[in-house]
Short mmCIF file of N, CA and C in Angstrom, two decimals:
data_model
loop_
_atom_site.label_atom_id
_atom_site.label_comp_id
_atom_site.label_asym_id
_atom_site.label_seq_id
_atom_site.Cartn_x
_atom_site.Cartn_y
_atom_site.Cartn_z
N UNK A 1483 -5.03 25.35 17.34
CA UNK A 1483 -4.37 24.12 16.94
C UNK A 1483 -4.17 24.14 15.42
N UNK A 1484 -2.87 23.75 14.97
CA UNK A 1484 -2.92 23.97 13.54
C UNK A 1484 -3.27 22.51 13.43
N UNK A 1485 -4.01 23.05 11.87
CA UNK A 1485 -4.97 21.90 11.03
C UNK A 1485 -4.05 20.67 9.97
N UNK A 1486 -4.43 19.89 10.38
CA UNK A 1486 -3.37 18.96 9.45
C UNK A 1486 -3.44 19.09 7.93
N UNK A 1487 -2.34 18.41 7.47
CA UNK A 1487 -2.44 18.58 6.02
C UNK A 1487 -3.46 17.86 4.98
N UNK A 1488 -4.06 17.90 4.24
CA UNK A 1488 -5.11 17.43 3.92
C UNK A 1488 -4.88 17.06 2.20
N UNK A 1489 -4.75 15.22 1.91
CA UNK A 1489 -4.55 14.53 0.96
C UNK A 1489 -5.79 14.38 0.41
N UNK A 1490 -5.61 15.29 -0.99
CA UNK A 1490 -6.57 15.28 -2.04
C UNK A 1490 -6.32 14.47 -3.10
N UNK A 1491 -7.60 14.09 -3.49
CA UNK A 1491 -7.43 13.62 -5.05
C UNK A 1491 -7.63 13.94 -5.83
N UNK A 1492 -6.87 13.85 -7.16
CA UNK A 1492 -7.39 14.83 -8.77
C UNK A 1492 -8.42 14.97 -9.06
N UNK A 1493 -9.57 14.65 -8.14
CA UNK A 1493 -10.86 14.94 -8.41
C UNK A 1493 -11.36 16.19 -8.19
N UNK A 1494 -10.64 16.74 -6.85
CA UNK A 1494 -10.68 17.94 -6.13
C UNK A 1494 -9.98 18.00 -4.84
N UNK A 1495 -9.72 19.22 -3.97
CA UNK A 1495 -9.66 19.38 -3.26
C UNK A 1495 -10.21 18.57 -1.56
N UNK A 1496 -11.81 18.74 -1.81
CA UNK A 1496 -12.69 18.46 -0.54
C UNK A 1496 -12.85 16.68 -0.45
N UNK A 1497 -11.90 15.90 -1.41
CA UNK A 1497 -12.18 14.43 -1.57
C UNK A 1497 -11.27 14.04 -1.17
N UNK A 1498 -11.69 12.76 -0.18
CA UNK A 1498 -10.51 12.17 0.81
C UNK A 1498 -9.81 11.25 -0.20
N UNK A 1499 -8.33 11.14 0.05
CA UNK A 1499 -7.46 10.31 -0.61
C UNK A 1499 -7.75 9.02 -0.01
N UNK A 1500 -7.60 7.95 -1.02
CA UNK A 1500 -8.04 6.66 -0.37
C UNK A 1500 -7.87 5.67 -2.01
N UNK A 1501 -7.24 4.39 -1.07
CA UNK A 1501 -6.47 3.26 -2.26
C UNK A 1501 -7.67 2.49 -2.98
N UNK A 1502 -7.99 2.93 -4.47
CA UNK A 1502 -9.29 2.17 -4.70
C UNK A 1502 -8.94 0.14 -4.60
N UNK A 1503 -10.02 -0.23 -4.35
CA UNK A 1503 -10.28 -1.51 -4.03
C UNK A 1503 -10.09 -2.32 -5.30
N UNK A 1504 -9.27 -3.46 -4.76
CA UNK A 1504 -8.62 -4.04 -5.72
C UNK A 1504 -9.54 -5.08 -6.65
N UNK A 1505 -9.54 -5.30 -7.83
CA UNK A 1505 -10.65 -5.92 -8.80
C UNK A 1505 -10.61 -7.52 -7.81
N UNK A 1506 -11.98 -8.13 -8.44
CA UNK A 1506 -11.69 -9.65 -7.78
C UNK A 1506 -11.24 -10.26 -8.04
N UNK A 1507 -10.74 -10.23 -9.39
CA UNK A 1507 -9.98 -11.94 -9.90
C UNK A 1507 -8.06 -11.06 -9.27
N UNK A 1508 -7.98 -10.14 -8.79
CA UNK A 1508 -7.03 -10.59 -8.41
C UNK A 1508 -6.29 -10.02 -7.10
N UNK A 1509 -7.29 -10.32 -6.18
CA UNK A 1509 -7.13 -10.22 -4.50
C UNK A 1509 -6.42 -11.70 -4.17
N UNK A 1510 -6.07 -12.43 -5.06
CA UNK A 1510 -5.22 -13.31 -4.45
C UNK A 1510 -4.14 -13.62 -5.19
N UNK A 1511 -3.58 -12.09 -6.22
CA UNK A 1511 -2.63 -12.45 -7.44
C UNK A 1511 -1.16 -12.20 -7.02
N UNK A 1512 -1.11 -11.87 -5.62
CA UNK A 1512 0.18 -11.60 -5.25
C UNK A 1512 0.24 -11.62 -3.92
N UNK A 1513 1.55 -11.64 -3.34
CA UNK A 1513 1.32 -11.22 -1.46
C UNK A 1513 1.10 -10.35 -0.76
N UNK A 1514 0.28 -10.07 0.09
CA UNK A 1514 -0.23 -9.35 0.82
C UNK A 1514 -1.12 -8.07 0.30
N UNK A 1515 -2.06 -8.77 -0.72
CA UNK A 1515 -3.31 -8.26 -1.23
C UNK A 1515 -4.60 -8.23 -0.08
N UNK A 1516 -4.20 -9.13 0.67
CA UNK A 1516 -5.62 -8.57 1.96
C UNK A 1516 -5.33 -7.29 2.76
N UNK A 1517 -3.97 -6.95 2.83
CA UNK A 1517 -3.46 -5.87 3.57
C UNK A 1517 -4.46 -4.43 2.83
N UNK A 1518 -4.07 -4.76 1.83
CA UNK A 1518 -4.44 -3.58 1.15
C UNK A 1518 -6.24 -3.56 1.22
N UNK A 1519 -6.98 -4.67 0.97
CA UNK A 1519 -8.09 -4.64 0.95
C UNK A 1519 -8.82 -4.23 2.82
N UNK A 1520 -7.66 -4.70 3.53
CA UNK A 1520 -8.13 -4.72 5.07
C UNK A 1520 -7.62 -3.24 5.85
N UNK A 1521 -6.54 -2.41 5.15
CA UNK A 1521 -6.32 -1.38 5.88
C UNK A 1521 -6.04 -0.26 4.77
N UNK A 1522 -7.20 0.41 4.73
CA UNK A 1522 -7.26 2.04 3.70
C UNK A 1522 -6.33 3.01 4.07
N UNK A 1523 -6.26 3.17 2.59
CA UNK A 1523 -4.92 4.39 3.14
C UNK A 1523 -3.40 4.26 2.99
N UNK A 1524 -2.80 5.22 3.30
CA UNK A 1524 -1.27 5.31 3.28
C UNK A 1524 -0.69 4.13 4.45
N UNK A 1525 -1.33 3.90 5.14
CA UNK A 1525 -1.01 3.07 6.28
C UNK A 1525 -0.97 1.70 5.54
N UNK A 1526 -1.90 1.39 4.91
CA UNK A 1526 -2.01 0.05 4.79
C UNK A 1526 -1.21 -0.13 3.12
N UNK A 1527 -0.65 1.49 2.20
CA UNK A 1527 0.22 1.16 1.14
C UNK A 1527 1.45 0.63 1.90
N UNK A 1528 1.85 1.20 2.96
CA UNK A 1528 3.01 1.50 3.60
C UNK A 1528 3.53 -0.05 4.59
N UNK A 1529 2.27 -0.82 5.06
CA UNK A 1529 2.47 -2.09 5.00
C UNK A 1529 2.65 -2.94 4.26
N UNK A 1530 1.78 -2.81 3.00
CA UNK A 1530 2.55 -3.89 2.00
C UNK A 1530 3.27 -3.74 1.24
N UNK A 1531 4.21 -2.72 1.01
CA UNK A 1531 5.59 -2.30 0.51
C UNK A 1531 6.24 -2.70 1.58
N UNK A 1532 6.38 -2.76 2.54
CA UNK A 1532 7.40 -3.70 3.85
C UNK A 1532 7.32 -4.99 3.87
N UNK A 1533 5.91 -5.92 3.26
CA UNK A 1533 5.88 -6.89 3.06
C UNK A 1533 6.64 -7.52 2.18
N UNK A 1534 5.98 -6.87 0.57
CA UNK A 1534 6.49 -6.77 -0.46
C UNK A 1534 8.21 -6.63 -0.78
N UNK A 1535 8.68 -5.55 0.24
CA UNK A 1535 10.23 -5.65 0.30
C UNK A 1535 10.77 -6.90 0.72
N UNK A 1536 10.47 -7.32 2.20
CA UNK A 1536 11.04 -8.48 3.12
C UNK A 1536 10.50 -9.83 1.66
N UNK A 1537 9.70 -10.05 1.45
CA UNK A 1537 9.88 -11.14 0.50
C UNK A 1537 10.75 -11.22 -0.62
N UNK A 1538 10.61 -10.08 -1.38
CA UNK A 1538 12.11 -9.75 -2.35
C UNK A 1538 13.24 -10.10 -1.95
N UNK A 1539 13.85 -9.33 -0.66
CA UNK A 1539 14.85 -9.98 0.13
C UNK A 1539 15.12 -11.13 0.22
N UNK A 1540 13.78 -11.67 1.18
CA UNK A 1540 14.09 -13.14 1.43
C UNK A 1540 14.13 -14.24 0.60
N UNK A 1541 13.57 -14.07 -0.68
CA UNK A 1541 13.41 -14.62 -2.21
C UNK A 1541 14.58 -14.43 -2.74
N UNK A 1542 15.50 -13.89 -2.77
CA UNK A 1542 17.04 -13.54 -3.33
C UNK A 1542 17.98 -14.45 -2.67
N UNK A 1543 18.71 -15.01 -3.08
CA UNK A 1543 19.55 -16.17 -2.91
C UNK A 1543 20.84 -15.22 -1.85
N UNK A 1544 21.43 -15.62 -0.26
CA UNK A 1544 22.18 -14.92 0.25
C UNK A 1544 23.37 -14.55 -0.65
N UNK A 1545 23.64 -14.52 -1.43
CA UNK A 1545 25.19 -14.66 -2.38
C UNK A 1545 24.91 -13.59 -3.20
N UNK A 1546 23.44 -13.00 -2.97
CA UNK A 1546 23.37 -12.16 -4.50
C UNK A 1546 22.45 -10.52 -3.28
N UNK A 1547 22.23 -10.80 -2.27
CA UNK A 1547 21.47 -9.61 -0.96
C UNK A 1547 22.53 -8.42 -1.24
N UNK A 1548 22.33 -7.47 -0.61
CA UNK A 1548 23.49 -6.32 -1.03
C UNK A 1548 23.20 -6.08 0.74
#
């Protein structure tokens, strides 16, 4: 079975990649800061950049959306 690819950090090689935890004063400084604190990883960057997009969107006045 080939071995998956394996996300390092500039620390080294053998160290798992992973989103450090966000300071406290500001887990509530923007939207969808629990995402990130509730799901590690590329998975949970990858949700709140979809969040983060759809509000941009929906925050933009229809006259000005592309």
């Amino acid at each position: 079975m080939p071995r998956r690819p394996h996300l390092s950090s500039p620390q080294g090689p053998d160290r798992g990649w992973r989103i450090p935890p966000l300071p406290g004063h500001a887990a509530h400084a923007f939207a969808g800061a629990a995402i990130l604190e509730e799901i590690d990883g590329p998975t949970g960057f990858v949700l709140w950049q979809s969040l983060r997009d759809v509000h941009l969107w929906a925050s933009t006045p229809p006259a000005e959306r592309a």
